[in-house]
Amino acid sequence: MQTSISAARAGTLHQRIQHELRERIVAGHYAPQAQMPTESALMRQYGVSRITVRHALGALEKDQLIFKVPGKGSFVTQPKPFQPLGRLQGFAEAMGAQGHEPFNRLVSLETVAATPQVAARLQLPEGTAVTEIRRVRYLDRQPVSLDLTWMPLAIGTRLAHEDLATRDIFLILENDYGLRLGHADLSIDAVAADAPTAALLDVKTGSPLLRMDRLTHTDDGRPLDYEQLFCRNDNFQYRLRIARHAATQPETP
């Protein structure tokens, strides 16, 4: 039996097919790595031409929901793990809640002189001794990001004795050190991987990376944790939900 389609109500035929297939993928009707219906089957189901079906499948492939294997057909992609940015939380905290296996490889932890940029972010005199931490973040045994962290030396020397392979710094600061985190300012742009970063993340030199610049403050507004995160975009993503209207704020008494 063919599916009824109203072009006037739902746009072009291939857009409607694309929309319905997308809904089935997102809902789990087609599991990751599962084969999609063949072009011929979709032509019969929707009563459309092969070119219409190919337009719909091409759009899904462009959105990275499916991939094509020559001679075999189309298959559902494995969804990318993601970390939502609507809440301030650590990597392991966010990924563990989604059922993933996070792990950090500590590359280095040392005392360095604060560069002008680091000093400005942490509101310290330039050249002040700070702790610099370099970690490669793994998710389900694949490297996803290189995290560079700078902190005041008094906190950093304590962190040197902690298990930074399996624990989030945020949770250590709050649960062990009694420091309440308040908010973070962040910006995201794109950069090309230099040779050392590419080697750590197992990508080619020059590969595109997402770079996040994040400055985390205590609840009383003091800068505490400055980070630069270099993230692969082929196996991980950040997500943010943005409301059109801000939530109603309570009136100040």
Coordinates of N, CA, C and O in Angstrom, one line a residue, residues 47-222:
G47 N 5.1 5.8 -4.3 CA 4.6 6.0 -5.7 C 5.3 7.2 -6.4 O 4.7 8.0 -7.0
V48 N 6.7 7.3 -6.2 CA 7.4 8.4 -6.8 C 8.5 7.8 -7.7 O 8.8 6.6 -7.7
S49 N 9.2 8.7 -8.4 CA 10.3 8.3 -9.3 C 11.6 8.0 -8.5 O 11.7 8.4 -7.3
R50 N 12.5 7.4 -9.1 CA 13.8 7.1 -8.5 C 14.6 8.4 -8.1 O 15.2 8.5 -7.1
I51 N 14.5 9.4 -9.0 CA 15.2 10.6 -8.7 C 14.7 11.3 -7.5 O 15.4 11.9 -6.7
T52 N 13.4 11.2 -7.2 CA 12.8 11.8 -6.0 C 13.3 11.1 -4.8 O 13.7 11.7 -3.8
V53 N 13.4 9.7 -4.8 CA 13.9 9.0 -3.7 C 15.4 9.3 -3.5 O 15.8 9.5 -2.3
R54 N 16.1 9.4 -4.5 CA 17.5 9.8 -4.4 C 17.8 11.1 -3.8 O 18.7 11.4 -3.0
H55 N 16.9 12.1 -4.1 CA 17.0 13.4 -3.5 C 16.8 13.3 -2.0 O 17.5 14.0 -1.2
A56 N 15.8 12.5 -1.6 CA 15.5 12.4 -0.2 C 16.6 11.7 0.6 O 17.1 12.2 1.6
L57 N 17.2 10.6 0.0 CA 18.3 9.9 0.6 C 19.5 10.8 0.6 O 20.3 10.7 1.6
G58 N 19.7 11.5 -0.4 CA 20.9 12.4 -0.5 C 20.9 13.5 0.6 O 21.9 13.8 1.2
A59 N 19.7 14.0 0.9 CA 19.6 15.0 2.0 C 19.9 14.3 3.3 O 20.5 15.0 4.2
L60 N 19.4 13.1 3.5 CA 19.7 12.4 4.8 C 21.2 12.1 4.9 O 21.8 12.2 6.0
E61 N 21.8 11.8 3.8 CA 23.3 11.6 3.8 C 24.0 12.8 4.1 O 25.0 12.8 4.9
K62 N 23.6 14.0 3.6 CA 24.2 15.2 3.8 C 24.1 15.6 5.3 O 25.0 16.2 5.9
D63 N 23.0 15.3 5.9 CA 22.8 15.5 7.4 C 23.5 14.5 8.2 O 23.3 14.5 9.4
Q64 N 24.2 13.5 7.6 CA 25.0 12.5 8.3 C 24.1 11.5 9.1 O 24.5 11.0 10.1
L65 N 22.9 11.3 8.6 CA 22.0 10.4 9.3 C 22.1 9.0 8.7 O 21.8 8.0 9.3
I66 N 22.5 9.0 7.4 CA 22.8 7.7 6.7 C 24.1 7.8 6.0 O 24.6 8.8 5.7
F67 N 24.6 6.6 5.6 CA 25.8 6.5 4.7 C 25.5 5.5 3.7 O 24.8 4.5 3.9
K68 N 26.1 5.6 2.5 CA 25.9 4.7 1.4 C 27.1 3.8 1.2 O 28.3 4.2 1.3
V69 N 26.8 2.5 0.9 CA 27.9 1.5 0.6 C 27.6 1.1 -0.9 O 26.5 0.5 -1.2
P70 N 28.5 1.4 -1.8 CA 28.3 1.1 -3.2 C 27.9 -0.4 -3.4 O 28.6 -1.3 -2.9
G71 N 26.9 -0.6 -4.1 CA 26.4 -2.0 -4.4 C 25.6 -2.6 -3.3 O 25.1 -3.7 -3.5
K72 N 25.5 -2.0 -2.1 CA 24.8 -2.6 -1.0 C 23.6 -1.8 -0.5 O 22.7 -2.3 0.1
G73 N 23.7 -0.5 -0.7 CA 22.5 0.4 -0.3 C 22.9 1.4 0.8 O 24.1 1.7 0.9
S74 N 21.9 1.9 1.5 CA 22.1 2.9 2.5 C 21.9 2.4 3.9 O 21.0 1.5 4.1
F75 N 22.7 2.9 4.8 CA 22.7 2.4 6.2 C 22.6 3.5 7.2 O 23.1 4.6 6.9
V76 N 22.0 3.3 8.3 CA 21.9 4.3 9.4 C 23.2 4.5 10.0 O 23.9 3.6 10.4
T77 N 23.6 5.8 10.2 CA 24.9 6.1 10.9 C 24.8 5.9 12.4 O 23.7 5.9 13.0
Q78 N 25.9 5.7 13.0 CA 26.0 5.7 14.5 C 25.9 7.1 15.0 O 26.7 7.9 14.6
P79 N 25.0 7.5 15.8 CA 24.8 8.8 16.3 C 26.1 9.3 17.0 O 26.7 8.6 17.7
K80 N 26.5 10.6 16.8 CA 27.6 11.2 17.5 C 27.3 11.4 18.9 O 26.2 11.9 19.2
P81 N 28.2 11.0 19.8 CA 28.0 11.5 21.2 C 28.0 13.0 21.3 O 28.7 13.6 20.5
F82 N 27.3 13.6 22.2 CA 27.3 15.0 22.3 C 27.2 15.4 23.8 O 26.8 14.7 24.7
Q83 N 27.7 16.7 24.0 CA 27.6 17.3 25.3 C 26.8 18.5 25.2 O 27.1 19.4 24.5
P84 N 25.7 18.6 26.0 CA 24.8 19.8 25.9 C 25.5 20.9 26.7 O 26.2 20.7 27.7
L85 N 25.4 22.1 26.1 CA 26.1 23.3 26.7 C 25.1 24.2 27.5 O 25.5 25.2 28.0
G86 N 23.9 23.7 27.7 CA 22.9 24.5 28.5 C 23.2 24.4 30.0 O 22.5 25.2 30.7
R87 N 24.1 23.6 30.4 CA 24.4 23.4 31.8 C 25.9 23.3 32.0 O 26.5 22.6 31.2
L88 N 26.4 23.9 33.1 CA 27.8 23.8 33.4 C 28.1 22.4 34.1 O 27.7 22.2 35.2
Q89 N 28.8 21.6 33.3 CA 29.1 20.3 33.9 C 30.4 19.7 33.2 O 30.7 20.1 32.1
G90 N 31.0 18.8 33.9 CA 32.2 18.2 33.4 C 31.9 17.2 32.4 O 30.8 16.7 32.2
F91 N 33.0 16.8 31.6 CA 32.9 15.9 30.5 C 32.4 14.5 31.0 O 31.4 13.9 30.4
A92 N 33.1 13.9 32.0 CA 32.7 12.6 32.5 C 31.3 12.6 33.1 O 30.5 11.7 32.9
E93 N 31.0 13.7 33.7 CA 29.6 13.9 34.3 C 28.5 13.8 33.2 O 27.5 13.1 33.4
A94 N 28.8 14.5 32.1 CA 27.8 14.5 31.1 C 27.7 13.2 30.3 O 26.7 12.7 30.0
M95 N 28.9 12.7 30.0 CA 28.9 11.5 29.1 C 28.5 10.2 29.9 O 27.9 9.3 29.4
G96 N 28.9 10.2 31.2 CA 28.5 9.0 32.0 C 27.0 8.9 32.1 O 26.4 7.8 32.1
A97 N 26.3 10.1 32.2 CA 24.9 10.1 32.3 C 24.2 9.6 31.1 O 23.1 9.1 31.1
Q98 N 24.9 9.6 29.9 CA 24.3 9.1 28.7 C 24.7 7.7 28.4 O 24.4 7.2 27.3
G99 N 25.4 7.1 29.3 CA 25.8 5.7 29.2 C 27.1 5.4 28.4 O 27.4 4.3 28.1
H100 N 27.9 6.5 28.2 CA 29.2 6.3 27.5 C 30.3 6.0 28.5 O 30.1 6.2 29.7
E101 N 31.4 5.6 28.0 CA 32.6 5.3 28.8 C 33.6 6.4 28.6 O 34.4 6.3 27.7
P102 N 33.7 7.4 29.5 CA 34.7 8.5 29.4 C 36.0 8.1 30.1 O 36.0 7.3 31.1
F103 N 37.1 8.6 29.6 CA 38.4 8.4 30.3 C 39.3 9.5 29.9 O 39.2 10.1 28.8
N104 N 40.2 10.0 30.8 CA 41.1 11.0 30.5 C 42.5 10.5 30.6 O 42.9 9.7 31.5
R105 N 43.3 10.8 29.6 CA 44.8 10.5 29.6 C 45.5 11.8 30.0 O 45.5 12.7 29.2
L106 N 46.1 11.8 31.1 CA 46.9 12.9 31.6 C 48.2 13.0 30.8 O 49.1 12.1 31.0
V107 N 48.3 14.0 30.0 CA 49.5 14.2 29.2 C 50.6 14.9 30.1 O 51.8 14.5 30.1
S108 N 50.2 16.0 30.8 CA 51.2 16.7 31.6 C 50.4 17.5 32.7 O 49.3 17.9 32.5
L109 N 51.1 17.7 33.8 CA 50.6 18.6 34.8 C 51.9 19.3 35.4 O 52.7 18.6 36.0
E110 N 52.0 20.6 35.2 CA 53.2 21.3 35.6 C 52.9 22.7 35.9 O 51.9 23.3 35.6
T111 N 53.9 23.3 36.6 CA 53.8 24.7 37.0 C 54.5 25.6 35.9 O 55.6 25.3 35.4
V112 N 53.7 26.6 35.4 CA 54.2 27.4 34.3 C 54.0 28.9 34.6 O 53.2 29.2 35.5
A113 N 54.6 29.8 33.9 CA 54.4 31.2 34.1 C 53.2 31.6 33.3 O 53.1 31.2 32.1
A114 N 52.2 32.3 33.8 CA 51.0 32.7 33.1 C 51.3 33.6 32.0 O 52.0 34.6 32.1
T115 N 50.9 33.2 30.8 CA 51.0 34.0 29.6 C 50.1 35.3 29.8 O 49.2 35.3 30.6
P116 N 50.2 36.3 28.9 CA 49.3 37.4 29.0 C 47.9 37.0 28.9 O 47.0 37.5 29.6
Q117 N 47.6 36.0 28.0 CA 46.2 35.6 27.9 C 45.7 34.9 29.1 O 44.6 35.2 29.6
V118 N 46.5 33.9 29.6 CA 46.1 33.2 30.8 C 45.9 34.1 32.0 O 45.0 34.1 32.8
A119 N 46.9 35.0 32.2 CA 46.9 36.0 33.3 C 45.6 36.9 33.3 O 45.0 37.1 34.3
A120 N 45.3 37.3 32.1 CA 44.1 38.2 31.9 C 42.8 37.4 32.3 O 42.0 38.0 33.0
R121 N 42.7 36.2 31.9 CA 41.5 35.4 32.2 C 41.4 35.1 33.7 O 40.3 35.2 34.2
L122 N 42.5 34.8 34.3 CA 42.5 34.4 35.7 C 42.6 35.6 36.6 O 42.7 35.5 37.9
Q123 N 42.8 36.8 36.0 CA 42.9 38.1 36.8 C 44.1 38.0 37.7 O 44.1 38.3 38.9
L124 N 45.3 37.6 37.1 CA 46.5 37.5 37.8 C 47.6 38.3 37.1 O 47.5 38.6 35.9
P125 N 48.6 38.7 37.8 CA 49.7 39.4 37.1 C 50.4 38.5 36.1 O 50.6 37.3 36.3
E126 N 50.8 39.1 35.0 CA 51.5 38.3 34.0 C 52.8 37.7 34.6 O 53.5 38.3 35.3
G127 N 53.0 36.4 34.2 CA 54.2 35.7 34.8 C 53.9 35.0 36.1 O 54.8 34.3 36.5
T128 N 52.8 35.2 36.7 CA 52.5 34.5 37.9 C 52.5 32.9 37.7 O 52.1 32.4 36.6
A129 N 53.0 32.2 38.7 CA 53.0 30.8 38.5 C 51.6 30.2 38.6 O 50.9 30.5 39.6
V130 N 51.3 29.4 37.6 CA 50.0 28.7 37.6 C 50.2 27.3 37.2 O 51.2 26.9 36.8
T131 N 49.1 26.5 37.5 CA 49.2 25.1 37.1 C 48.6 24.9 35.7 O 47.5 25.4 35.4
E132 N 49.3 24.2 34.8 CA 48.8 23.9 33.5 C 48.6 22.4 33.4 O 49.5 21.6 33.7
I133 N 47.4 22.0 33.0 CA 47.0 20.5 32.9 C 46.7 20.3 31.4 O 45.8 20.9 30.9
R134 N 47.3 19.2 30.9 CA 46.9 18.8 29.5 C 46.4 17.4 29.6 O 47.0 16.5 30.1
R135 N 45.2 17.2 29.0 CA 44.5 15.9 29.1 C 43.9 15.6 27.7 O 43.4 16.5 27.0
V136 N 44.0 14.3 27.3 CA 43.3 13.9 26.1 C 42.0 13.2 26.6 O 42.1 12.2 27.4
R137 N 40.9 13.6 26.2 CA 39.6 13.0 26.6 C 39.3 11.9 25.6 O 39.3 12.1 24.4
Y138 N 39.0 10.7 26.2 CA 38.5 9.6 25.4 C 37.1 9.3 25.7 O 36.6 9.4 26.8
L139 N 36.3 8.9 24.7 CA 34.9 8.5 24.8 C 34.8 7.1 24.1 O 35.0 7.0 22.9
D140 N 34.3 6.1 24.9 CA 34.2 4.8 24.3 C 35.5 4.4 23.6 O 35.5 3.8 22.5
R141 N 36.6 4.7 24.2 CA 38.0 4.3 23.8 C 38.5 5.1 22.5 O 39.5 4.7 21.9
Q142 N 37.8 6.1 22.1 CA 38.3 7.0 21.0 C 38.6 8.4 21.5 O 37.8 8.9 22.3
P143 N 39.7 8.9 21.1 CA 40.1 10.3 21.5 C 39.1 11.3 20.9 O 38.8 11.2 19.7
V144 N 38.6 12.2 21.7 CA 37.6 13.2 21.2 C 38.1 14.6 21.3 O 37.7 15.5 20.6
S145 N 38.9 14.9 22.3 CA 39.4 16.3 22.5 C 40.7 16.3 23.3 O 41.0 15.4 24.1
L146 N 41.4 17.4 23.1 CA 42.6 17.8 23.9 C 42.2 19.0 24.7 O 41.7 20.0 24.2
D147 N 42.3 18.8 26.1 CA 41.9 19.9 27.0 C 43.1 20.5 27.7 O 43.9 19.8 28.3
L148 N 43.3 21.8 27.5 CA 44.3 22.5 28.2 C 43.7 23.3 29.3 O 42.8 24.1 29.1
T149 N 44.1 23.2 30.6 CA 43.5 23.8 31.7 C 44.6 24.6 32.5 O 45.7 24.1 32.7
W150 N 44.2 25.8 32.9 CA 45.1 26.6 33.7 C 44.3 27.1 35.0 O 43.2 27.5 34.9
M151 N 45.0 26.9 36.1 CA 44.4 27.2 37.4 C 45.4 27.9 38.3 O 46.6 27.7 38.2
P152 N 44.9 28.6 39.3 CA 45.8 29.2 40.3 C 46.6 28.1 41.0 O 46.1 27.0 41.2
L153 N 47.8 28.4 41.3 CA 48.7 27.4 41.8 C 48.2 26.7 43.1 O 48.5 25.5 43.2
A154 N 47.6 27.4 43.9 CA 47.1 26.8 45.2 C 46.2 25.7 45.0 O 46.1 24.7 45.7
I155 N 45.3 25.8 43.9 CA 44.4 24.7 43.6 C 45.1 23.7 42.8 O 44.9 22.4 43.0
G156 N 45.9 24.1 41.8 CA 46.6 23.1 40.9 C 47.5 22.1 41.6 O 47.5 20.9 41.3
T157 N 48.2 22.6 42.7 CA 49.1 21.7 43.4 C 48.3 20.6 44.1 O 48.8 19.5 44.3
R158 N 47.1 20.9 44.5 CA 46.2 19.9 45.2 C 45.7 18.9 44.1 O 45.6 17.7 44.4
L159 N 45.4 19.4 42.9 CA 44.9 18.5 41.9 C 45.9 17.5 41.4 O 45.6 16.4 40.9
A160 N 47.2 17.8 41.6 CA 48.3 16.9 41.2 C 48.2 15.6 41.9 O 48.7 14.6 41.4
H161 N 47.5 15.6 43.0 CA 47.4 14.3 43.8 C 46.1 13.6 43.6 O 45.8 12.6 44.3
E162 N 45.3 14.1 42.7 CA 43.9 13.5 42.4 C 43.9 12.6 41.3 O 44.9 12.6 40.4
D163 N 42.9 11.8 41.2 CA 42.7 10.8 40.1 C 42.1 11.6 38.9 O 40.8 11.6 38.8
L164 N 42.9 12.2 38.1 CA 42.4 13.0 36.9 C 42.0 12.1 35.7 O 41.6 12.6 34.7
A165 N 42.3 10.8 35.8 CA 42.0 9.9 34.7 C 40.5 9.6 34.6 O 39.9 9.5 33.6
T166 N 39.8 9.5 35.8 CA 38.4 9.1 35.8 C 37.5 10.1 36.5 O 36.3 10.0 36.4
R167 N 38.1 11.2 37.1 CA 37.2 12.1 37.8 C 37.3 13.5 37.1 O 38.3 13.9 36.6
D168 N 36.1 14.2 37.1 CA 36.1 15.5 36.6 C 36.7 16.5 37.6 O 36.4 16.4 38.8
I169 N 37.4 17.5 37.0 CA 37.9 18.6 37.9 C 36.8 19.3 38.6 O 36.9 19.7 39.7
F170 N 35.7 19.6 37.8 CA 34.6 20.3 38.4 C 34.1 19.6 39.7 O 33.8 20.3 40.7
L171 N 33.9 18.3 39.6 CA 33.4 17.6 40.8 C 34.4 17.5 41.9 O 34.0 17.6 43.1
I172 N 35.7 17.5 41.6 CA 36.7 17.5 42.7 C 36.6 18.9 43.4 O 36.7 19.0 44.6
L173 N 36.5 20.0 42.6 CA 36.5 21.3 43.2 C 35.3 21.5 44.1 O 35.4 22.0 45.2
E174 N 34.2 20.9 43.6 CA 32.9 21.1 44.4 C 32.8 20.2 45.6 O 32.6 20.5 46.7
N175 N 33.0 18.9 45.3 CA 32.8 17.9 46.3 C 33.9 17.7 47.3 O 33.7 17.4 48.5
D176 N 35.2 17.9 46.8 CA 36.3 17.6 47.7 C 36.9 18.9 48.3 O 37.3 18.9 49.5
Y177 N 36.8 20.0 47.5 CA 37.4 21.3 48.0 C 36.4 22.3 48.5 O 36.8 23.3 49.0
G178 N 35.1 22.0 48.3 CA 34.1 22.9 48.8 C 34.0 24.2 48.1 O 33.5 25.2 48.6
L179 N 34.4 24.2 46.8 CA 34.3 25.4 46.0 C 33.1 25.3 45.1 O 32.9 24.4 44.3
R180 N 32.2 26.3 45.3 CA 30.9 26.3 44.6 C 31.1 27.0 43.2 O 31.6 28.2 43.2
L181 N 30.8 26.3 42.1 CA 31.0 26.9 40.8 C 29.7 27.7 40.5 O 28.6 27.3 40.8
G182 N 29.9 28.8 39.8 CA 28.8 29.6 39.4 C 28.4 29.6 38.0 O 27.4 29.1 37.6
H183 N 29.3 30.1 37.1 CA 28.9 30.2 35.7 C 30.2 30.1 34.9 O 31.3 30.3 35.5
A184 N 30.1 30.0 33.6 CA 31.2 29.9 32.7 C 30.9 30.8 31.5 O 29.8 30.8 31.0
D185 N 32.0 31.5 31.0 CA 31.9 32.3 29.8 C 32.6 31.4 28.7 O 33.7 31.0 29.0
L186 N 32.0 31.3 27.6 CA 32.7 30.4 26.6 C 32.5 31.0 25.2 O 31.5 31.7 24.9
S187 N 33.4 30.7 24.3 CA 33.3 31.0 22.9 C 33.8 29.8 22.1 O 34.6 29.0 22.6
I188 N 33.3 29.6 20.9 CA 33.6 28.5 20.0 C 34.0 29.0 18.7 O 33.3 29.8 18.1
D189 N 35.1 28.5 18.1 CA 35.5 28.7 16.8 C 36.1 27.5 16.2 O 36.1 26.4 16.8
A190 N 36.6 27.6 15.0 CA 37.3 26.4 14.3 C 38.7 26.7 14.0 O 39.1 27.9 13.7
V191 N 39.6 25.7 14.2 CA 41.0 25.9 13.9 C 41.5 24.6 13.2 O 40.8 23.6 13.2
A192 N 42.6 24.7 12.6 CA 43.3 23.5 12.0 C 44.2 22.9 13.0 O 44.9 23.6 13.7
A193 N 44.2 21.6 13.0 CA 45.0 20.8 14.0 C 46.5 21.0 13.6 O 46.9 20.7 12.5
D194 N 47.3 21.4 14.6 CA 48.8 21.4 14.4 C 49.3 20.0 14.6 O 48.5 19.1 15.0
A195 N 50.5 19.8 14.3 CA 51.1 18.4 14.3 C 51.0 17.8 15.7 O 50.6 16.6 15.8
P196 N 51.4 18.4 16.8 CA 51.3 17.8 18.1 C 49.9 17.4 18.5 O 49.6 16.3 19.0
T197 N 48.9 18.4 18.2 CA 47.5 18.1 18.6 C 47.0 17.0 17.7 O 46.3 16.1 18.2
A198 N 47.3 17.0 16.4 CA 46.8 15.9 15.5 C 47.3 14.6 16.0 O 46.5 13.6 15.9
A199 N 48.5 14.5 16.5 CA 49.1 13.2 16.9 C 48.3 12.7 18.2 O 48.0 11.5 18.3
L200 N 48.0 13.6 19.1 CA 47.3 13.2 20.3 C 45.9 12.8 20.0 O 45.3 11.9 20.7
L201 N 45.2 13.4 19.0 CA 43.8 13.1 18.7 C 43.7 12.1 17.6 O 42.5 11.8 17.2
D202 N 44.8 11.6 17.0 CA 44.7 10.6 16.0 C 44.0 11.1 14.7 O 43.1 10.4 14.2
V203 N 44.3 12.3 14.3 CA 43.8 12.9 13.1 C 45.0 13.4 12.3 O 46.1 13.5 12.7
K204 N 44.7 13.8 11.0 CA 45.7 14.3 10.2 C 46.0 15.8 10.5 O 45.1 16.5 10.9
T205 N 47.3 16.1 10.4 CA 47.7 17.5 10.6 C 46.9 18.4 9.6 O 46.7 18.1 8.4
G206 N 46.3 19.5 10.1 CA 45.5 20.4 9.3 C 44.0 20.0 9.4 O 43.2 20.8 8.8
S207 N 43.6 18.9 10.0 CA 42.2 18.6 10.1 C 41.4 19.6 10.9 O 42.0 20.2 11.8
P208 N 40.2 19.9 10.5 CA 39.4 20.9 11.3 C 39.1 20.4 12.7 O 38.7 19.3 12.9
L209 N 39.2 21.3 13.6 CA 38.9 21.0 15.0 C 38.0 22.2 15.5 O 38.1 23.3 15.1
L210 N 37.1 21.8 16.4 CA 36.4 22.9 17.2 C 37.2 23.3 18.4 O 37.7 22.5 19.1
R211 N 37.3 24.6 18.6 CA 38.1 25.1 19.7 C 37.1 25.9 20.6 O 36.5 26.8 20.2
M212 N 37.1 25.4 21.9 CA 36.2 26.1 22.9 C 37.1 26.8 23.9 O 38.1 26.2 24.4
D213 N 36.8 28.0 24.1 CA 37.5 28.8 25.1 C 36.6 29.0 26.3 O 35.5 29.6 26.1
R214 N 36.9 28.5 27.5 CA 35.9 28.5 28.6 C 36.6 29.0 29.9 O 37.6 28.5 30.3
L215 N 36.0 30.0 30.5 CA 36.4 30.5 31.8 C 35.3 30.3 32.8 O 34.2 30.8 32.7
T216 N 35.6 29.4 33.8 CA 34.7 29.1 34.8 C 34.9 29.9 36.1 O 36.1 30.1 36.5
H217 N 33.8 30.4 36.7 CA 33.9 31.3 37.9 C 33.3 30.5 39.0 O 32.4 29.7 38.9
T218 N 33.7 30.9 40.2 CA 33.0 30.5 41.4 C 31.6 31.2 41.5 O 31.4 32.1 40.8
D219 N 30.8 30.8 42.5 CA 29.5 31.4 42.6 C 29.5 32.8 43.0 O 28.6 33.6 42.9
D220 N 30.7 33.3 43.5 CA 30.8 34.7 43.9 C 31.5 35.5 42.8 O 31.9 36.7 43.0
G221 N 31.7 34.9 41.6 CA 32.3 35.6 40.5 C 33.8 35.6 40.3 O 34.3 36.2 39.4
R222 N 34.5 34.8 41.1 CA 36.0 34.8 40.9 C 36.4 33.8 39.8 O 35.9 32.7 39.8

